[in-house]
PDB file of C-alpha atoms in Angstrom:
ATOM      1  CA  UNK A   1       5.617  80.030  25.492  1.00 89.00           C
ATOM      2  CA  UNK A   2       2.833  79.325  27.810  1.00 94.00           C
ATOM      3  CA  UNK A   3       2.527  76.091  29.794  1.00 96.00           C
ATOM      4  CA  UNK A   4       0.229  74.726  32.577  1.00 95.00           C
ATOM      5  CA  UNK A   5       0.778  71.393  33.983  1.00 96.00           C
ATOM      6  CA  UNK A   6      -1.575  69.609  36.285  1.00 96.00           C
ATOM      7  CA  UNK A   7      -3.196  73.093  37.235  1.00 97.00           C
ATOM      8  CA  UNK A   8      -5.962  73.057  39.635  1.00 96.00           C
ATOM      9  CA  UNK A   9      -7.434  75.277  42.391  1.00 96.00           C
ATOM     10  CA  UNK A  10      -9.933  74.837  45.624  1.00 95.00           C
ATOM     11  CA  UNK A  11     -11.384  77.859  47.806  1.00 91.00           C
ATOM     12  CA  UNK A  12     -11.743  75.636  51.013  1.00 90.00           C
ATOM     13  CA  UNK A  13     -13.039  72.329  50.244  1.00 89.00           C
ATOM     14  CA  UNK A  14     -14.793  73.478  47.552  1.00 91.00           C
ATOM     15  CA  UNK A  15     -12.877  72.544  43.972  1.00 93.00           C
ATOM     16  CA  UNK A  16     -13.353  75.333  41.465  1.00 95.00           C
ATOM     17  CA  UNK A  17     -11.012  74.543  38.602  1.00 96.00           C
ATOM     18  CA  UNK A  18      -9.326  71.286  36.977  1.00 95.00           C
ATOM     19  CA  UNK A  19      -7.503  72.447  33.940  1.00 96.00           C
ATOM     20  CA  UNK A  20      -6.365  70.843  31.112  1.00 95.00           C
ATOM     21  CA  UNK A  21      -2.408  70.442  30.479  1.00 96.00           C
ATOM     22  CA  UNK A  22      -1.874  73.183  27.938  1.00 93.00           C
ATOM     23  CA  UNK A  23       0.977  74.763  25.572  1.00 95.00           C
ATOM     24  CA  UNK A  24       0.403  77.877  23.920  1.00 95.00           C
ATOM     25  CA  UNK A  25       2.547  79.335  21.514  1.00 93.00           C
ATOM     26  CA  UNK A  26       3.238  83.044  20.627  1.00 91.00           C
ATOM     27  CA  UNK A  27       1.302  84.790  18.240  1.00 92.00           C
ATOM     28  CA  UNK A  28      -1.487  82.148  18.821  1.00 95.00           C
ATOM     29  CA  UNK A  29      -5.227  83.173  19.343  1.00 97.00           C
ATOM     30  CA  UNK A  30      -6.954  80.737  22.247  1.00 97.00           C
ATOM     31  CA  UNK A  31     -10.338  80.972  23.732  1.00 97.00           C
ATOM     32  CA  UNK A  32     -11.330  79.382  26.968  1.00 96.00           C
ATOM     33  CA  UNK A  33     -14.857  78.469  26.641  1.00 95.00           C
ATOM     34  CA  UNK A  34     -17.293  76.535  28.837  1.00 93.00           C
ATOM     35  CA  UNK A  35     -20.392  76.681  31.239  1.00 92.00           C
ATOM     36  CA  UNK A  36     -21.024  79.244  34.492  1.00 89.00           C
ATOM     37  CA  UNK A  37     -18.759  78.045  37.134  1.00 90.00           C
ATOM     38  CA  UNK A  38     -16.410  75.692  35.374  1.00 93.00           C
ATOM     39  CA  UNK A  39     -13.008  78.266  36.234  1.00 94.00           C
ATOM     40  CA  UNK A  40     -12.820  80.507  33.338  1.00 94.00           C
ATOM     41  CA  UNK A  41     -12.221  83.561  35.541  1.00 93.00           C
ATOM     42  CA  UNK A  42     -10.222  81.689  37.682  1.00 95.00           C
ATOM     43  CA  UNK A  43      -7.768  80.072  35.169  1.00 96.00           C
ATOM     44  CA  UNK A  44      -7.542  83.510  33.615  1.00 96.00           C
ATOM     45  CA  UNK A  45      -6.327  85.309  37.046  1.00 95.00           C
ATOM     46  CA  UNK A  46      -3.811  81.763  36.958  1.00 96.00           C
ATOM     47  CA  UNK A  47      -2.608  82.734  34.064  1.00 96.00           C
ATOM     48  CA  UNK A  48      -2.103  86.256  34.772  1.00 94.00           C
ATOM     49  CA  UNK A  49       0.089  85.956  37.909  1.00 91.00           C
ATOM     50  CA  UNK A  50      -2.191  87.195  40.618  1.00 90.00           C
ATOM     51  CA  UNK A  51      -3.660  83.928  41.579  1.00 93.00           C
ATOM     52  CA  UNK A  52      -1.450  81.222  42.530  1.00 93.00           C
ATOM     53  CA  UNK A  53      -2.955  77.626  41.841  1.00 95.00           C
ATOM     54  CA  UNK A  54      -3.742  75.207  44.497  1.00 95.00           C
ATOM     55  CA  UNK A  55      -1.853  72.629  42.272  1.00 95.00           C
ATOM     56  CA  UNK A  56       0.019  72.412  39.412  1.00 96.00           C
ATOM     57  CA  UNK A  57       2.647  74.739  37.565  1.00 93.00           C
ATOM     58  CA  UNK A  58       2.358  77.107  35.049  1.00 94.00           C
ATOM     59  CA  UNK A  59       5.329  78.702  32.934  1.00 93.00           C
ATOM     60  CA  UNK A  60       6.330  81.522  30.660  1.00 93.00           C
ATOM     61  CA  UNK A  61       8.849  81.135  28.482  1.00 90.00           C
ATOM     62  CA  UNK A  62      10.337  78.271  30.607  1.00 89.00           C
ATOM     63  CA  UNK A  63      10.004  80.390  33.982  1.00 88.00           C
ATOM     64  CA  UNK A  64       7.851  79.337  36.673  1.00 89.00           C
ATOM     65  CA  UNK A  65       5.253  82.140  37.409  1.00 89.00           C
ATOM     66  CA  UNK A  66       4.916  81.775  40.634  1.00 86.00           C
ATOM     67  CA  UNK A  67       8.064  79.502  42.573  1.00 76.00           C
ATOM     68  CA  UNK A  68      10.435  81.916  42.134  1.00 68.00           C
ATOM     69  CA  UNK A  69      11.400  84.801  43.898  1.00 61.00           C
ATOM     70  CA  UNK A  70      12.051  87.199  41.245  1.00 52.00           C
ATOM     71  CA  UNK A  71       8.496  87.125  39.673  1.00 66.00           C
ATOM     72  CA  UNK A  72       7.687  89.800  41.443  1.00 81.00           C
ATOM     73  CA  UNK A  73       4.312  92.342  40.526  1.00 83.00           C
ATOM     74  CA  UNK A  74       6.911  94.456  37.833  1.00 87.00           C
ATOM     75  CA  UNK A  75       8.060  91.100  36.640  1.00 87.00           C
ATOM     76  CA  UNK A  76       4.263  90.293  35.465  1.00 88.00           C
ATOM     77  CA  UNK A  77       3.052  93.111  34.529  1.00 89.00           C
ATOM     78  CA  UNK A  78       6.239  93.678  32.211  1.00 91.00           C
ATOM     79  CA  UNK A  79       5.481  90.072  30.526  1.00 93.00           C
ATOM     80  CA  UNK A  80       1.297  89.860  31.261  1.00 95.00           C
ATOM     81  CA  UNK A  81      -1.453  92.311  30.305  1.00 96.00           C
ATOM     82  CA  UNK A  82      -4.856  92.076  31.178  1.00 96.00           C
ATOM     83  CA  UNK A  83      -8.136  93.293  30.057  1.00 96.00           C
ATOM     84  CA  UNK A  84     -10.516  93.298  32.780  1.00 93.00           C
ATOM     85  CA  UNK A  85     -13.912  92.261  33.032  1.00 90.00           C
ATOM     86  CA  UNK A  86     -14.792  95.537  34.087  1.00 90.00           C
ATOM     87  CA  UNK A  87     -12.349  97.722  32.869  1.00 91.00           C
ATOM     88  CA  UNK A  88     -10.828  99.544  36.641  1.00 92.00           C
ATOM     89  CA  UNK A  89     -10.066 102.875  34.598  1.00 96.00           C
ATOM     90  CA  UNK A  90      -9.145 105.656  37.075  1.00 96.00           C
ATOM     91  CA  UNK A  91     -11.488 108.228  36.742  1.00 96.00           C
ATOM     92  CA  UNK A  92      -9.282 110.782  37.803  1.00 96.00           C
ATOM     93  CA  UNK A  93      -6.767 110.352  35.244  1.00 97.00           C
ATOM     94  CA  UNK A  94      -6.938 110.816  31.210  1.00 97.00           C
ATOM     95  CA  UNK A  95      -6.913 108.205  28.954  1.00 97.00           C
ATOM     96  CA  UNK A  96      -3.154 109.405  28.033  1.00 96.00           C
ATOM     97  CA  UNK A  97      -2.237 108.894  31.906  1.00 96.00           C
ATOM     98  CA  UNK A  98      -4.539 105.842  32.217  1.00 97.00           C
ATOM     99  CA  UNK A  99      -2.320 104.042  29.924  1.00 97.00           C
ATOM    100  CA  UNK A 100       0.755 105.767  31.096  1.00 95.00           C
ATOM    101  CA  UNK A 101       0.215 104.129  34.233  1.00 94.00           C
ATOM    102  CA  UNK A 102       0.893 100.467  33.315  1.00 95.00           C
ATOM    103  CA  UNK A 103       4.315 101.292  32.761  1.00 95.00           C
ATOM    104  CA  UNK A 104       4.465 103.447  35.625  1.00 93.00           C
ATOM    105  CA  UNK A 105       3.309  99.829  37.530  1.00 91.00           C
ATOM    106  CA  UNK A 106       5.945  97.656  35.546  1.00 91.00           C
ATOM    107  CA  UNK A 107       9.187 100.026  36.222  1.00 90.00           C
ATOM    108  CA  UNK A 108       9.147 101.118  32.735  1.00 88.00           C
ATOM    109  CA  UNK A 109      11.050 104.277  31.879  1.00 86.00           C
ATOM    110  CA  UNK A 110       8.047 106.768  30.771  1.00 86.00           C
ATOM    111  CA  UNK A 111       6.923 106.098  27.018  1.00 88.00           C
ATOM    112  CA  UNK A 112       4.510 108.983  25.775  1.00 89.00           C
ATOM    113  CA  UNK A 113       5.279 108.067  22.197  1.00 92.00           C
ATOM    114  CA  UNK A 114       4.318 104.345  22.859  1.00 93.00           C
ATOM    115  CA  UNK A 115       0.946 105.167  24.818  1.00 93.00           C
ATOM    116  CA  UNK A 116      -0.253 108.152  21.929  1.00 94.00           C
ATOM    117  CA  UNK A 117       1.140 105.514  19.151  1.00 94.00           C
ATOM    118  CA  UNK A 118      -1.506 103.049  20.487  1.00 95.00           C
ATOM    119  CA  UNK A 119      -4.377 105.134  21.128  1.00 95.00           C
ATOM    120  CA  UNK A 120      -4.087 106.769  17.752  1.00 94.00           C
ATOM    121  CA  UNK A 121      -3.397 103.015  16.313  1.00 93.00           C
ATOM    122  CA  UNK A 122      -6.943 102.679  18.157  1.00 93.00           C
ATOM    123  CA  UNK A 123      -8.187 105.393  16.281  1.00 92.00           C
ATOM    124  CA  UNK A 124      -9.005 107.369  19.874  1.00 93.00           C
ATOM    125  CA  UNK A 125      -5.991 109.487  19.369  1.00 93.00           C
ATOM    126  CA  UNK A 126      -8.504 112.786  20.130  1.00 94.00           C
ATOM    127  CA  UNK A 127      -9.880 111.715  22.887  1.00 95.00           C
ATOM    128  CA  UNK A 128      -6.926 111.143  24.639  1.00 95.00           C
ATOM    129  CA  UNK A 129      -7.075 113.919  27.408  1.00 96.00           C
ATOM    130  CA  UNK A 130     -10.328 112.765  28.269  1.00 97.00           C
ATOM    131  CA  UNK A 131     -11.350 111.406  31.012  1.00 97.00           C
ATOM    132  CA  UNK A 132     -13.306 107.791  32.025  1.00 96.00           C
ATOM    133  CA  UNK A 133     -16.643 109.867  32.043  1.00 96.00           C
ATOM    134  CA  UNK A 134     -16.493 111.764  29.160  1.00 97.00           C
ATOM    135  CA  UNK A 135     -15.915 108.468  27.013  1.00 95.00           C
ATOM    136  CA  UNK A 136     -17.973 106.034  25.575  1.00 93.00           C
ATOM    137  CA  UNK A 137     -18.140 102.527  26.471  1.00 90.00           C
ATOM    138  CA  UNK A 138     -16.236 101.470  23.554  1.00 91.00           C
ATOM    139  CA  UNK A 139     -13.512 104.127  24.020  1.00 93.00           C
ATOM    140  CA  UNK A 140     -12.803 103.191  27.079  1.00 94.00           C
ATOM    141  CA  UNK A 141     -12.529  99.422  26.118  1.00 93.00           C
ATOM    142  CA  UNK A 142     -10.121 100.669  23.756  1.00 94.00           C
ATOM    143  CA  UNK A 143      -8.048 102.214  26.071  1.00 96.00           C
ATOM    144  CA  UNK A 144      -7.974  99.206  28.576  1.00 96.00           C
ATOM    145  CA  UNK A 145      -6.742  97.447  25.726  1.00 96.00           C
ATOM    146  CA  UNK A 146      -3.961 100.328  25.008  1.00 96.00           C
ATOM    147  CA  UNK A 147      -2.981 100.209  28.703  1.00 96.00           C
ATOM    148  CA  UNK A 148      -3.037  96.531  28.622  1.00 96.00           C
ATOM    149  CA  UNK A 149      -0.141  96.568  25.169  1.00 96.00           C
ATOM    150  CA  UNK A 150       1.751  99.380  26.233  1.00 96.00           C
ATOM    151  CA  UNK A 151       4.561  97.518  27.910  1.00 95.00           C
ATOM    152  CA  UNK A 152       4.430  94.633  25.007  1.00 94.00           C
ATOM    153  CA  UNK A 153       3.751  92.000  26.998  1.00 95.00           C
ATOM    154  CA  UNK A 154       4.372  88.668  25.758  1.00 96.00           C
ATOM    155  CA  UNK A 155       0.415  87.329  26.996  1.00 97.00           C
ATOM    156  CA  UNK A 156      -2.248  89.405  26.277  1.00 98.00           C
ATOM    157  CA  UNK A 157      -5.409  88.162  28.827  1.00 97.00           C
ATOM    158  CA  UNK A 158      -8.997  89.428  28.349  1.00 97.00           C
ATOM    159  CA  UNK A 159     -11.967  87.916  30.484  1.00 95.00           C
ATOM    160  CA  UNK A 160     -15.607  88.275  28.891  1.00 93.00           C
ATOM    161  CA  UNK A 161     -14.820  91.086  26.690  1.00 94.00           C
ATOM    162  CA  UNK A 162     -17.995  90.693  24.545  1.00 92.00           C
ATOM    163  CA  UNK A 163     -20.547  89.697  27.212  1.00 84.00           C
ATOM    164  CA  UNK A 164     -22.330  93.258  27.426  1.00 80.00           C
ATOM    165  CA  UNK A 165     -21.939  94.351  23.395  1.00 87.00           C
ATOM    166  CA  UNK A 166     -24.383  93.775  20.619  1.00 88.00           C
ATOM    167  CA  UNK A 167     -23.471  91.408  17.579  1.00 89.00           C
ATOM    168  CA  UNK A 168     -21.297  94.179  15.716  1.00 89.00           C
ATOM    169  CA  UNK A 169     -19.825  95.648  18.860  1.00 89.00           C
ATOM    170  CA  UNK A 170     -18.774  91.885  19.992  1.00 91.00           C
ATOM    171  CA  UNK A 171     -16.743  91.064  16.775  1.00 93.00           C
ATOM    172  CA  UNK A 172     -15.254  94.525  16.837  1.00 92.00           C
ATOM    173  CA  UNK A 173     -14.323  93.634  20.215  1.00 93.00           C
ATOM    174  CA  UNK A 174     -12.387  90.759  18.830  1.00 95.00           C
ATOM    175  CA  UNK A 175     -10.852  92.708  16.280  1.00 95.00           C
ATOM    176  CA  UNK A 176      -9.239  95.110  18.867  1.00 95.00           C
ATOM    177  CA  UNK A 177      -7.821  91.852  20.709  1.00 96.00           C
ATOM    178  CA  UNK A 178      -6.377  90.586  17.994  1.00 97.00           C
ATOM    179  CA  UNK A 179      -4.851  93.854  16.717  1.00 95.00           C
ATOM    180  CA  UNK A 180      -3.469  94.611  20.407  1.00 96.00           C
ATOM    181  CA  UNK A 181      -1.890  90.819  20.150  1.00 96.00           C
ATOM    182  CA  UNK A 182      -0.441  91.490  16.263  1.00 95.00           C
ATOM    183  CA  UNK A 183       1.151  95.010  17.868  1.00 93.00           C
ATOM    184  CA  UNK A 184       2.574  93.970  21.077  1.00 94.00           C
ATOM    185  CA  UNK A 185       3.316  90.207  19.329  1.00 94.00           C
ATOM    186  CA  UNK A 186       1.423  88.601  22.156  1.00 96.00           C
ATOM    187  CA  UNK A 187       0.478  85.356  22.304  1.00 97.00           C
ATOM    188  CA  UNK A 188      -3.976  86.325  23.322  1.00 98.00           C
ATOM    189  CA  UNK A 189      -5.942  84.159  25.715  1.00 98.00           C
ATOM    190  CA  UNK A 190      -9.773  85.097  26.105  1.00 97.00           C
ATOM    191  CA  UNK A 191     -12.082  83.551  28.921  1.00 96.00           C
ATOM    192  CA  UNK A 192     -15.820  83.707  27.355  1.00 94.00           C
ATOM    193  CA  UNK A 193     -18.720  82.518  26.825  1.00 90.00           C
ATOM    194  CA  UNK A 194     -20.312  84.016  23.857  1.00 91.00           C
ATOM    195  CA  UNK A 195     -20.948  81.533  21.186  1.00 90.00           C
ATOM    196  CA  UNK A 196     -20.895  84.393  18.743  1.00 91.00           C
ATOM    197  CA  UNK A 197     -16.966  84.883  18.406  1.00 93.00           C
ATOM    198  CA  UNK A 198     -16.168  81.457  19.351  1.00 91.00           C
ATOM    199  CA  UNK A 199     -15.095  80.294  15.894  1.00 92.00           C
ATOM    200  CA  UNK A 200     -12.749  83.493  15.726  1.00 94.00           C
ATOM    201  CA  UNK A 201      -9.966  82.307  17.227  1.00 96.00           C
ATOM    202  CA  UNK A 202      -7.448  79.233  16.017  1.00 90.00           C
ATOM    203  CA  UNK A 203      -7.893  77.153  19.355  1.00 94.00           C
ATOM    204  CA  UNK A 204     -10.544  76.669  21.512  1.00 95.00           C
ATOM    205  CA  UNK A 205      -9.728  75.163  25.267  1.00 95.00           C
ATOM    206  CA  UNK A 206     -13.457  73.685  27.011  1.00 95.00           C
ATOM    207  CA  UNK A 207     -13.519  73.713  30.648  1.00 95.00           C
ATOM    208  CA  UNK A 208     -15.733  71.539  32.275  1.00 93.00           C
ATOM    209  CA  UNK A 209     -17.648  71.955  36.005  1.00 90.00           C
ATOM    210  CA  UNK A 210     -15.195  70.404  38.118  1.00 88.00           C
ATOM    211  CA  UNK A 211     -16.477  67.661  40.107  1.00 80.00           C
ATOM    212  CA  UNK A 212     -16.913  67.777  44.151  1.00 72.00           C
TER     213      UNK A 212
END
């Protein structure tokens, strides 16, 4: 489903990624793991379509993610979601309309059905006209996960989604992920570093500190 061939990227002279060749397959759970600066972050934003490589190709589904004209921002964000880091809620919005908005973004007809089927499947279903403020840090996690499914993309991305939680918290975390994947039938790719949930997930990918 998901391929990456000779990947590798530079800012300037300096080299900040060599990846592995990789194939992932749908429905598969894969962790990239690895020390502070060896590209986890970047290979993620590769992955995700908003960071072309300085080498290499990378596919969905056969398609080249970035050569060709057609893969356009809708075209991604139809087929990719992505769970931030830090999670870029709009604080002027609910957490209905927060989701609502990826498919406004992909040039998806409107869905409300889809959007309050995943943030009751979330179990968040009553807090759904609030806003970014008025939630916790879990329900908003939750809901950057909904908004992240509500499109069904066929790659689920999430980048350090345990690094701030306590034990509990960070294997709930996990659980969320890998619901969101079993709902939207997403193959799930998660950049961390927390040797707590590494032995979660069926395949582990190591990055190493590229060399000069």
């Amino acid at each position: 489903m998901l391929a990456l061939r000779s990947v590798a990227h530079r800012y300037g002279a300096r080299r900040v990624l060599v990846a592995p060749d990789l194939s992932l397959a749908a429905g598969e759970h894969c962790a990239l793991v690895g020390p502070s600066g060896s590209g986890k972050s970047t290979l993620l934003n590769i992955l995700a379509g908003i960071l072309p490589p300085s080498a290499g190709d990378v596919a969905l589904q056969g398609q080249p993610l970035y050569t060709a004209p057609a893969r356009d921002d809708r075209w991604r964000a139809r087929r990719i979601g992505v769970v931030p880091q830090r999670l870029h809620l709009l604080g002027s919005l609910s957490a209905r309309d927060n989701v609502r908005l990826a498919q406004y973004l992909a040039g998806a007809d409107r869905d409300d059905a889809e959007s309050d089927r995943l943030l009751a499947a979330f179990g968040i279903e009553e807090r759904s006209g609030a806003r970014p403020d008025e939630l916790s840090a879990g329900e908003q996690q939750r809901v950057a996960i909904a908004r992240a499914i509500v499109n069904r993309p066929q790659v689920l991305l999430a980048d350090e989604p345990t690094s701030s939680l306590d034990d509990d918290n960070a294997q709930n975390a996990i659980d969320l992920l890998f619901e969101a994947a079993r709902l939207a039938g997403a193959l799930l790719v998660v950049a961390t570093h927390d040797g707590r949930v590494r032995s979660r997930f069926d395949r582990t990918v190591e990055l190493s500190r590229p060399a000069p």
